[in-house]
Coordinates of C-alpha atoms in Angstrom, one line a residue:
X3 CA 166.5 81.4 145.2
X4 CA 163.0 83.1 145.7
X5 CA 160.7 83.3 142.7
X6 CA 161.4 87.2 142.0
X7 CA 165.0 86.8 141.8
X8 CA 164.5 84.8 137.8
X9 CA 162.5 88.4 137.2
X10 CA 164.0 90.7 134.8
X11 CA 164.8 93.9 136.9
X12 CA 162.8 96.5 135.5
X13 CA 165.3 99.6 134.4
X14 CA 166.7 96.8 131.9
X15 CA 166.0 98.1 128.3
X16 CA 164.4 95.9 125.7
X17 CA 166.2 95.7 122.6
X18 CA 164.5 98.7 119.9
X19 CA 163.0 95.8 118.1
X20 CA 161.2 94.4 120.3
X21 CA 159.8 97.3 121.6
X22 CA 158.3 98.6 119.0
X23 CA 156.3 94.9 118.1
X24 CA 155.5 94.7 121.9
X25 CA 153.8 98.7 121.3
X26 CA 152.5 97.8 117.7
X27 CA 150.9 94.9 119.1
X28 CA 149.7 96.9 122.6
X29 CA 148.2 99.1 120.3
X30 CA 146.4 96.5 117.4
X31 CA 144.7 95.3 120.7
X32 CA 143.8 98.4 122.0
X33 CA 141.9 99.6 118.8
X34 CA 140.8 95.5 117.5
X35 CA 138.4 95.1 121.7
X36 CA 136.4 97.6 121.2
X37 CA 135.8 96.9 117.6
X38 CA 135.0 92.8 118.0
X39 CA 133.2 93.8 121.4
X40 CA 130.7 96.2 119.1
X41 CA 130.6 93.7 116.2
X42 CA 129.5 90.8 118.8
X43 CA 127.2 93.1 120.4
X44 CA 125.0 93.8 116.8
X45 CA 125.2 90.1 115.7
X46 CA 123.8 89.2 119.1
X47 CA 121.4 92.1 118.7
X48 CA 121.7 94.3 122.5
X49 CA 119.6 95.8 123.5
X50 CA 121.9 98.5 124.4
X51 CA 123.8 98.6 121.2
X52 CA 121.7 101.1 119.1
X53 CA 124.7 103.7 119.8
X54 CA 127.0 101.7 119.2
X55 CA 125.1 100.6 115.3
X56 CA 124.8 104.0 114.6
X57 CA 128.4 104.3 114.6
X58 CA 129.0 101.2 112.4
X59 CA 126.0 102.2 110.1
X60 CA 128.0 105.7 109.4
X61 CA 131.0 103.6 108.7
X62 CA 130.0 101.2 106.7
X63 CA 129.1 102.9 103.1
X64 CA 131.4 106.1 103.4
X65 CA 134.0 106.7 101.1
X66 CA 137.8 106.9 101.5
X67 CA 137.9 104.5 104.8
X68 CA 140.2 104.7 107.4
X69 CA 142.3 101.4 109.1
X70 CA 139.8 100.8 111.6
X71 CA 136.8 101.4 109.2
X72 CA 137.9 99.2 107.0
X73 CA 138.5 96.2 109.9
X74 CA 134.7 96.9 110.4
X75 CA 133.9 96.6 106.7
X76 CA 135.5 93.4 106.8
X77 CA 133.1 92.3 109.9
X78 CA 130.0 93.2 107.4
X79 CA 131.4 91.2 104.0
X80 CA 128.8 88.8 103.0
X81 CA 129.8 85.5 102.2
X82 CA 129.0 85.8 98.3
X83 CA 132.0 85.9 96.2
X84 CA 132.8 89.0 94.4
X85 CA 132.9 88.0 90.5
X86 CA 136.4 87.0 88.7
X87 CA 136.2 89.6 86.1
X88 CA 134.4 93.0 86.0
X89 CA 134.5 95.5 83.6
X90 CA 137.0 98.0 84.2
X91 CA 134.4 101.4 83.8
X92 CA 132.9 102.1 87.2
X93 CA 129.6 104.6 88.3
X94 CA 130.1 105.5 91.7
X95 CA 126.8 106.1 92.7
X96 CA 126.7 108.6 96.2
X97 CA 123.5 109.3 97.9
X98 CA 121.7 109.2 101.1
X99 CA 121.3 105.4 100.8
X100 CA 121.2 105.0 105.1
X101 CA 119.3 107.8 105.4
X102 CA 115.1 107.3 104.1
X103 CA 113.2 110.3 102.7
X104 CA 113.0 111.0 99.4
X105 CA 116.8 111.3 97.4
X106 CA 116.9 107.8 99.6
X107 CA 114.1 106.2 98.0
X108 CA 114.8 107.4 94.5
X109 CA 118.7 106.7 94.5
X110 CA 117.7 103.0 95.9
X111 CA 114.9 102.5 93.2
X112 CA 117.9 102.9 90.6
X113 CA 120.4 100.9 92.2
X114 CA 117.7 98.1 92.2
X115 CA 116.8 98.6 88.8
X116 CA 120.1 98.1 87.1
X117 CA 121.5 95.5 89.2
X118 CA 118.2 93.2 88.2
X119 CA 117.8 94.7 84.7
X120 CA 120.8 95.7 83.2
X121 CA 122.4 92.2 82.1
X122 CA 126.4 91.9 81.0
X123 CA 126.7 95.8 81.6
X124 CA 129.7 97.7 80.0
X125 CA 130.1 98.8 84.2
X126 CA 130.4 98.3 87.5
X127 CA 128.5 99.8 90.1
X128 CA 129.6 100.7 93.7
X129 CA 127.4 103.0 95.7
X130 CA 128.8 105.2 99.1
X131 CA 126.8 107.4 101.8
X132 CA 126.5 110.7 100.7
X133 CA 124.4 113.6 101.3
X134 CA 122.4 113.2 104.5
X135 CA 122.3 111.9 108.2
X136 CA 122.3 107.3 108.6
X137 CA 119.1 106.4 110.1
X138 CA 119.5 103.3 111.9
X139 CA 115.8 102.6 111.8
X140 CA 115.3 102.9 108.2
X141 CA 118.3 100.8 107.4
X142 CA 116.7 98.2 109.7
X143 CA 113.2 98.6 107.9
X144 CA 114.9 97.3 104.6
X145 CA 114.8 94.2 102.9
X146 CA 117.8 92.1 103.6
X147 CA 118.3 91.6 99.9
X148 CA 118.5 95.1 99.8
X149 CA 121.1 95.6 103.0
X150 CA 123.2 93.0 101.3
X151 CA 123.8 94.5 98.6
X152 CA 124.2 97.9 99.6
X153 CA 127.6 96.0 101.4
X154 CA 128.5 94.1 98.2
X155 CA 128.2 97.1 96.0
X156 CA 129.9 99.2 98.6
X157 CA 133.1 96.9 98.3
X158 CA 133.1 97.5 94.5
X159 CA 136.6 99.1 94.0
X160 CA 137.2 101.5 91.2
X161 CA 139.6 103.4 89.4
X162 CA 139.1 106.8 89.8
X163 CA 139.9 108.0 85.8
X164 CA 137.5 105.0 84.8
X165 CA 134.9 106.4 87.2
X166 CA 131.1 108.2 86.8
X167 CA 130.4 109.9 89.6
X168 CA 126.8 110.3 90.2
X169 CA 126.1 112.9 93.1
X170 CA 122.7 111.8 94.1
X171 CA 121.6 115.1 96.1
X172 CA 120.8 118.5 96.8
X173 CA 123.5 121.0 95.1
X174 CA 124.7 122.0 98.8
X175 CA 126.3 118.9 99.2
X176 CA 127.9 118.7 96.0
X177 CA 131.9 119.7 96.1
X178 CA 133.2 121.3 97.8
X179 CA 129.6 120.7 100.8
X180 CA 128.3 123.7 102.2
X181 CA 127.6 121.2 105.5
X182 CA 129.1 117.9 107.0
X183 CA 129.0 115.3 104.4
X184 CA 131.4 113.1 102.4
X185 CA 132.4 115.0 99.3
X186 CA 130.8 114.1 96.1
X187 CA 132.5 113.9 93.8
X188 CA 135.1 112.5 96.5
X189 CA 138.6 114.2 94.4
X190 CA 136.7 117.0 93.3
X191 CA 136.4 117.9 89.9
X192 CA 138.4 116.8 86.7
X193 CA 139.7 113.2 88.0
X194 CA 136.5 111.4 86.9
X195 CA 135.3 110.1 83.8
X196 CA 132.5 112.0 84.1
X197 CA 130.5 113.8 87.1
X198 CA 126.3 114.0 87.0
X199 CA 124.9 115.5 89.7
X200 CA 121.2 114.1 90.1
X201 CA 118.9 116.8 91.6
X202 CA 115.1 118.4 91.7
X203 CA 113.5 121.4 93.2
X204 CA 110.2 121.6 94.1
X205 CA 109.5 125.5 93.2
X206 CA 109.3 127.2 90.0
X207 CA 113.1 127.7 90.0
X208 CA 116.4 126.6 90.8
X209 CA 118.5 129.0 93.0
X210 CA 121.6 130.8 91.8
X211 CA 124.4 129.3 93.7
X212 CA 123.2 125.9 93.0
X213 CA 122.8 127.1 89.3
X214 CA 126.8 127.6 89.7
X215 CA 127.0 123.8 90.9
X216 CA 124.8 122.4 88.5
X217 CA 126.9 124.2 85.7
X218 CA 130.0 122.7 87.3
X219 CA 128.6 119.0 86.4
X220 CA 129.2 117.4 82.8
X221 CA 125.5 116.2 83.1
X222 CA 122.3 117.1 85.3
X223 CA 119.9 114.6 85.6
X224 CA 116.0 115.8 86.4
X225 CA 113.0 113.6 86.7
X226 CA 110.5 115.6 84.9
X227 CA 109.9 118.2 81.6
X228 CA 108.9 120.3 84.8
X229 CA 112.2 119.8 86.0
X230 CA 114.1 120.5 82.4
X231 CA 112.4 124.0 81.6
X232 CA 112.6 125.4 84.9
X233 CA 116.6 124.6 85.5
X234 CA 117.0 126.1 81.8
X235 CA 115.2 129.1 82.2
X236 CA 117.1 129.9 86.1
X237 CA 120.6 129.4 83.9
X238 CA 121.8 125.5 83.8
X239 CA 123.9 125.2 80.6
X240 CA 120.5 122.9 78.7
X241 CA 123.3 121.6 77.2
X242 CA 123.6 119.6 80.6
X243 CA 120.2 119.2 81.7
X244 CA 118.7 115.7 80.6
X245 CA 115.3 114.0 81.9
X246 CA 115.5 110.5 83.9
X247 CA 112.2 109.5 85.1
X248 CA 112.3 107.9 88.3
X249 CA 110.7 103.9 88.6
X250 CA 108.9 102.3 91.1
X251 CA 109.2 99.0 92.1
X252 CA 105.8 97.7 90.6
X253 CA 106.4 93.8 91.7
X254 CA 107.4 94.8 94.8
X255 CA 104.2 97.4 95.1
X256 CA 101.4 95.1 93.4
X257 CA 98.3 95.0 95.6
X258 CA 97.8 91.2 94.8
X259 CA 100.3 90.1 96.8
X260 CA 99.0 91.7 100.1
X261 CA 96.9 92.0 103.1
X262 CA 95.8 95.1 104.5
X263 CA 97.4 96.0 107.9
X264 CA 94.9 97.5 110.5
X265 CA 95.4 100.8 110.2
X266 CA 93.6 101.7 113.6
X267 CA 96.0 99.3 115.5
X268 CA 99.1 101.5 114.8
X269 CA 97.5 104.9 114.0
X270 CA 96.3 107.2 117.0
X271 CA 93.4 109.5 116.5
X272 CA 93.3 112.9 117.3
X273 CA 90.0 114.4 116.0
X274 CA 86.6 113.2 115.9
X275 CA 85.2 109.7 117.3
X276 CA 85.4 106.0 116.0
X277 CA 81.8 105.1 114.6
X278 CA 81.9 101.8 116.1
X279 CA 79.0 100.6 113.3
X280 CA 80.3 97.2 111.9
X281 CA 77.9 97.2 109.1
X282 CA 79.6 98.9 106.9
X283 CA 83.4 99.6 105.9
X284 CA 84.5 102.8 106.1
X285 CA 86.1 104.6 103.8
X286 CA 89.6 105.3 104.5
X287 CA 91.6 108.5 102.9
X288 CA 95.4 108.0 103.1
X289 CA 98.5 110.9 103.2
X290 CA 102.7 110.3 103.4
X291 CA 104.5 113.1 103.9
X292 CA 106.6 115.0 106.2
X293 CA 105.4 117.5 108.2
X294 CA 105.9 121.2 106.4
X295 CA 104.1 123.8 105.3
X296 CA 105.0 122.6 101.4
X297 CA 103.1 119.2 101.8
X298 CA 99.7 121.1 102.4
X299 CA 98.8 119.7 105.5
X300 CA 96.6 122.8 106.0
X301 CA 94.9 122.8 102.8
X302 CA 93.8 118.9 103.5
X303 CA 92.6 119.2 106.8
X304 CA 90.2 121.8 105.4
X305 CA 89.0 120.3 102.6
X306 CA 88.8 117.0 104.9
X307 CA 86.5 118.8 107.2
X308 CA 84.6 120.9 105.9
X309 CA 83.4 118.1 103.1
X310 CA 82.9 115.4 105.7
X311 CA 80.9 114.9 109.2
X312 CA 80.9 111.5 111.6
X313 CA 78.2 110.6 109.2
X314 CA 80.2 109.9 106.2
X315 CA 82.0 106.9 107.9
X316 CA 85.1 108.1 106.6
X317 CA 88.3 108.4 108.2
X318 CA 91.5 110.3 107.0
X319 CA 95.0 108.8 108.1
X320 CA 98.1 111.0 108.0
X321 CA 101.5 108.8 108.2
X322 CA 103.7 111.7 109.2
X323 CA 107.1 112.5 110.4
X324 CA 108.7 115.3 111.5
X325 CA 110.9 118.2 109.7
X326 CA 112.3 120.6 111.5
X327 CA 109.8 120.7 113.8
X328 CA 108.0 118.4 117.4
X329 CA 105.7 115.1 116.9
X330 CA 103.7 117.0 118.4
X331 CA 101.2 116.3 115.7
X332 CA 97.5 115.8 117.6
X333 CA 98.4 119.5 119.4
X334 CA 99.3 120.8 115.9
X335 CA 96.1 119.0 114.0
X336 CA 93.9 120.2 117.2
X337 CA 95.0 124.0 117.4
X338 CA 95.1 124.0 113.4
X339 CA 91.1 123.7 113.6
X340 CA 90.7 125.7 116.3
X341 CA 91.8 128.7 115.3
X342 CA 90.8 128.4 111.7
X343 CA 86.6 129.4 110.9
X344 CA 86.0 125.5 109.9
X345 CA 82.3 124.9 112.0
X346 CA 82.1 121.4 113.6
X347 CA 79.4 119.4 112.1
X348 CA 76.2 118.7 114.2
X349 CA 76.9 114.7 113.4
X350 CA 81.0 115.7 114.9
X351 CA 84.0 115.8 113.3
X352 CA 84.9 113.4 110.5
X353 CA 87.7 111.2 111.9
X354 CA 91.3 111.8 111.5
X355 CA 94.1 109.7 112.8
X356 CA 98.1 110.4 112.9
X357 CA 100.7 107.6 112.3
X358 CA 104.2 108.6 113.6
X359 CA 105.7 106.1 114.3
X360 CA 108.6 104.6 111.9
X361 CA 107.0 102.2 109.4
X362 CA 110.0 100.0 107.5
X363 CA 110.0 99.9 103.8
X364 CA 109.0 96.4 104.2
X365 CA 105.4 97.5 105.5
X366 CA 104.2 100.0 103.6
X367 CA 102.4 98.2 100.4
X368 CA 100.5 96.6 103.2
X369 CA 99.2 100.6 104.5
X370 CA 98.5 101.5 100.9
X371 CA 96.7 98.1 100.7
X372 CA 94.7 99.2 103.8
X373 CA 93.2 102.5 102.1
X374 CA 90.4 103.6 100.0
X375 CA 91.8 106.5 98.2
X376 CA 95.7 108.6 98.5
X377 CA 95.5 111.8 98.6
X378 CA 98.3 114.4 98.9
X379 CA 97.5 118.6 98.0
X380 CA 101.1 119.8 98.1
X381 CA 102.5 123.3 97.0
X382 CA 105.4 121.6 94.8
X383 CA 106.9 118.1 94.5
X384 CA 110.1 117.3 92.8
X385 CA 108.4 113.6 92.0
X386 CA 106.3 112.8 94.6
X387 CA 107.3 109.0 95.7
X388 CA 104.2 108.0 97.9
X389 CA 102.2 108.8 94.7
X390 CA 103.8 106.9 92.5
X391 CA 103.6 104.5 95.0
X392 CA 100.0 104.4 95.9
X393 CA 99.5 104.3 91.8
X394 CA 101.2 101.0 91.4
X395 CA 98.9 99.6 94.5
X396 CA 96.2 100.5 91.9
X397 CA 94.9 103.4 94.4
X398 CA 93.0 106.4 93.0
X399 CA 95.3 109.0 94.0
X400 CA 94.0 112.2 93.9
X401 CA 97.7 114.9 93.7
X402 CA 98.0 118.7 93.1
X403 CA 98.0 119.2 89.2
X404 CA 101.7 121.2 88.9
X405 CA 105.0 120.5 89.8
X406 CA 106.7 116.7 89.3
X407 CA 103.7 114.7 89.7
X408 CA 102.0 116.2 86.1
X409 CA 104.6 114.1 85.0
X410 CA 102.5 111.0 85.1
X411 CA 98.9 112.4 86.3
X412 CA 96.6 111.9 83.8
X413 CA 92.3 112.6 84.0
X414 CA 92.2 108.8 83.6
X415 CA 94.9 107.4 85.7
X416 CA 93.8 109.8 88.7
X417 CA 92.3 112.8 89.9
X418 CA 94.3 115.7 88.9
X419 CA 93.5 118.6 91.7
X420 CA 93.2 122.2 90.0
X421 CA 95.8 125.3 91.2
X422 CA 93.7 128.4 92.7
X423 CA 97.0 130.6 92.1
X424 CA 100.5 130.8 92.3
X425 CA 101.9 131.7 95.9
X426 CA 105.4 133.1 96.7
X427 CA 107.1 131.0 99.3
X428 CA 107.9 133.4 102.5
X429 CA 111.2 131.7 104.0
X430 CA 113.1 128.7 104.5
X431 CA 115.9 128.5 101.5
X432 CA 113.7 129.1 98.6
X433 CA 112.5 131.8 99.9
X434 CA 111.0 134.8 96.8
X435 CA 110.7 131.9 94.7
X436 CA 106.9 130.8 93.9
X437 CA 104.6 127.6 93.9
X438 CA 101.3 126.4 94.0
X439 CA 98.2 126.8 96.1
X440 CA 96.1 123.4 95.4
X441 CA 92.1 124.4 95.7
X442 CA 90.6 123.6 98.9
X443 CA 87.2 123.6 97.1
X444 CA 87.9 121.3 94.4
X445 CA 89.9 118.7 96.8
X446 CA 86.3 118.5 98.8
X447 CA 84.3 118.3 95.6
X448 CA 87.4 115.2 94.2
X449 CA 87.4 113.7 97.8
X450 CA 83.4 113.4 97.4
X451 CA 83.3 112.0 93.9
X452 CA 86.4 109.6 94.6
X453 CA 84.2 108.4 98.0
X454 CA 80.5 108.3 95.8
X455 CA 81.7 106.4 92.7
X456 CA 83.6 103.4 93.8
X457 CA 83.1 102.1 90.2
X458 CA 85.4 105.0 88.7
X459 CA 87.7 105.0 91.2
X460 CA 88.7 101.4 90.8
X461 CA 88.8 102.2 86.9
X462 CA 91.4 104.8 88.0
X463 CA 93.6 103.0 90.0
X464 CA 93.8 99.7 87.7
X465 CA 94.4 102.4 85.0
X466 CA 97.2 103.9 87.1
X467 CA 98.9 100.6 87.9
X468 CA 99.0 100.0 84.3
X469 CA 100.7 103.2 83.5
X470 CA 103.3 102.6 86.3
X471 CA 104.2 99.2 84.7
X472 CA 104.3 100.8 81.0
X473 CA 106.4 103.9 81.8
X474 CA 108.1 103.7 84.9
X475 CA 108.7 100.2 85.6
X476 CA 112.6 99.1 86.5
X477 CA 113.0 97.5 84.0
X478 CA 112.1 100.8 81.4
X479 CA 113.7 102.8 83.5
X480 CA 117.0 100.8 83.8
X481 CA 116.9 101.0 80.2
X482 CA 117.1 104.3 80.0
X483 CA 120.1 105.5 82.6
X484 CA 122.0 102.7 80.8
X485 CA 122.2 103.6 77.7
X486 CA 123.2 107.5 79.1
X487 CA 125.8 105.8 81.0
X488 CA 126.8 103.9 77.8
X489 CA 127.0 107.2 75.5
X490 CA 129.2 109.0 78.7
X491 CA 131.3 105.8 78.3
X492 CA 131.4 105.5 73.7
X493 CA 132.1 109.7 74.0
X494 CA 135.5 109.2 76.3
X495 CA 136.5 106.1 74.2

């Protein structure tokens, strides 16, 4: 008998049974490949698997997973136990946690602070992606202590009725989103223990619709008085509105457990000429922002230049990113000065350098280290991170006096830059509201008497440090959206 005579002839049905296990299983393996192939391909770390991360990245702290998101959860578990027992009241804390900038920052500078501060808490805590685009690169840049428990936290399961929502955002994305992003809270409103929405604005007001939102919350949480009178006086119910100062890691920002990087090594410069004098240090003027018009870019290139030649040995370093707009930063730096009436100094032009390129969390005490002196003239901040950062490196920081940051500016922890006027903002969404225009003629006279009287400055910065630890440290600041959390928790009892 030849070989294909024992073969089943092929228009002979399988029983139903077995058919559907034979499709059940065709199609596990269809949907499991691709997913081991792309977990093999991040542990080995290809070189061609960024696309493939970004995918994994999105699915990894989003709520409400699917089958196939969940089989890639399981591919991320660390291999630390969850505990035995937990309490049974859960905050569900959303916010752009993959994504950098600030709401990322801040929500992360919480999370940290009550998982190392809060001890035998009366909740659990589970964090999701909410709010804003992953960003592979800044989830990269973290701390793996950090990345690890992002994944624990994120595995945290909760009871929806036992739940505090925190929506850690801007009003738009609150429920029901006015773009693409997971819904916060997730059920909408009414299932939860509680819903907080966790906002700031950086302009004298807060605009109607999101007054609507806000007033749909049980509790708004602002960082600042600032914050409190203006979302009172545009309409939030002050019934709702309650101040939680943001903290700053000050162990993991202490300027005695650094080097300074070499800030000309990574920065590129776009104006001016190296003085290539080794006899002296020169002093080094340090700015974070992103690029827009808010962050008064404009108003500190003027000030910069006109105040300072070559001569000064100075240098002014701008780490920079974009929004909204090119990196085309050295064309925008270089046309900004040429058609403005700022005269070139006979000695040249003071040197200014651009940093674009993505520095991980990890790095940047060691650029704050590498400065002389932070300085950032912006219209409006809702807190101002990179100040309260350069503060707890013990940096005189010299800041626009209005806004978040006269939270914690003080004339002896800084250098609080005067307001020439207020300045109605001309589009973008808060357009017809109104902030601040910093003085270009007092930065020049601060950024001379910070450079001249090395003496004070230091004064200022170990004075600033000490304020950071006093007020805003995690450990105070822990203390404080605890017991709020506790009183949600004693009021529904």
């Amino acid at each position: 008998m030849k070989a294909h005579e024992n073969q089943q002839p092929r228009n002979i049905r399988q029983p139903s049974h077995v058919r559907s296990f034979t499709s059940k299983l065709k199609s596990l393996i269809f949907y499991l490949s691709p997913i081991v192939i792309l977990f093999l391909a991040i542990s080995l770390s290809f070189t061609k698997s960024n696309h493939f991360k970004i995918h994994l990245l999105k699915f990894s702290l989003t709520t409400n997973p699917t089958f196939f998101q969940s089989i890639l959860r399981f591919f991320l578990q660390t291999q630390t136990p969850n505990p035995i027992s937990k309490p049974s009241y859960c905050v569900l804390w959303m916010a752009p946690f993959l994504s950098g900038g600030g709401y990322s920052s801040e929500s992360w500078s919480y999370i940290l602070a009550l998982n190392e501060h809060v001890k035998n808490p009366r909740f659990k805590m589970a964090i999701a992606q909410h709010g804003d685009l992953e960003s592979l690169q800044f989830w990269e840049g973290l701390p793996q202590r950090m990345r690890n428990l992002a994944v624990e936290l994120h595995k945290t399961n909760c009871r929806i009725n036992e739940t505090i929502v925190i929506c850690h955002s801007e009003p738009g994305a609150w429920y029901p989103p006015l773009f693409k992003t997971v819904p916060c809270p997730p059920t909408g409103y009414g299932n939860s223990l509680s819903v907080i929405g966790r906002t700031m604005f950086e302009t004298d007001r807060v605009s109607p619709n999101h007054v609507v939102r806000c007033n749909r919350m049980d509790f708004v949480w602002v960082p600042t008085d600032f914050h409190v009178s203006t979302f009172v006086q545009s309409g939030v119910d002050p019934a709702k509105v309650v101040k939680i100062v943001q903290p700053v890691d000050v162990n993991f920002f202490d300027p005695l457990k650094y080097r300074p990087i070499d800030l000309a090594v990574i920065g590129e410069q776009v104006l001016g000429v190296r003085n290539q004098d080794l006899s002296s240090k020169e002093f080094v003027f340090l700015s974070v922002f992103k690029w827009e018009y808010r962050k008064g870019w404009d108003v500190l290139l003027k000030a910069y230049l006109e105040e300072f030649s070559n001569a000064d040995r100075v240098a002014l370093y701008l780490l920079t990113n974009p929004y909204h707009s090119d990196r085309d930063f050295g064309n925008k730096i270089v046309n900004f000065v040429e058609g403005s009436n700022i005269e070139k100094p006979v000695d040249g032009w003071a040197p200014i350098y651009v940093i674009d390129t993505h520095v991980p969390q990890i790095d940047l005490p060691q650029m704050y280290k590498a400065a002389d002196a932070f300085v950032l003239p912006s219209r409006g901040e809702g807190w101002g991170r990179p100040l309260v950062e350069a503060m707890a490196m013990s940096l005189p920081v010299i800041a626009t006096n209005w806004s978040g940051p006269i939270e914690y500016l003080t004339e002896e922890n800084s250098y609080p830059l005067p307001v020439d006027r207020m300045s109605e903002v001309t589009e973008g969404p808060f357009e017809g509201h109104f902030w601040a225009e910093p003085s270009v003629d007092k930065l020049r006279a601060l950024m001379r008497q910070v450079m001249s009287n090395a003496e004070e400055a230091k004064a200022k910065g170990r004075k600033a440090r000490e304020d950071m630890i006093q007020r805003f440290s995690p450990e105070k600041v822990a203390g404080i959206v605890a017991d709020h959390i506790n009183n949600i928790i004693d009021n529904k009892i």
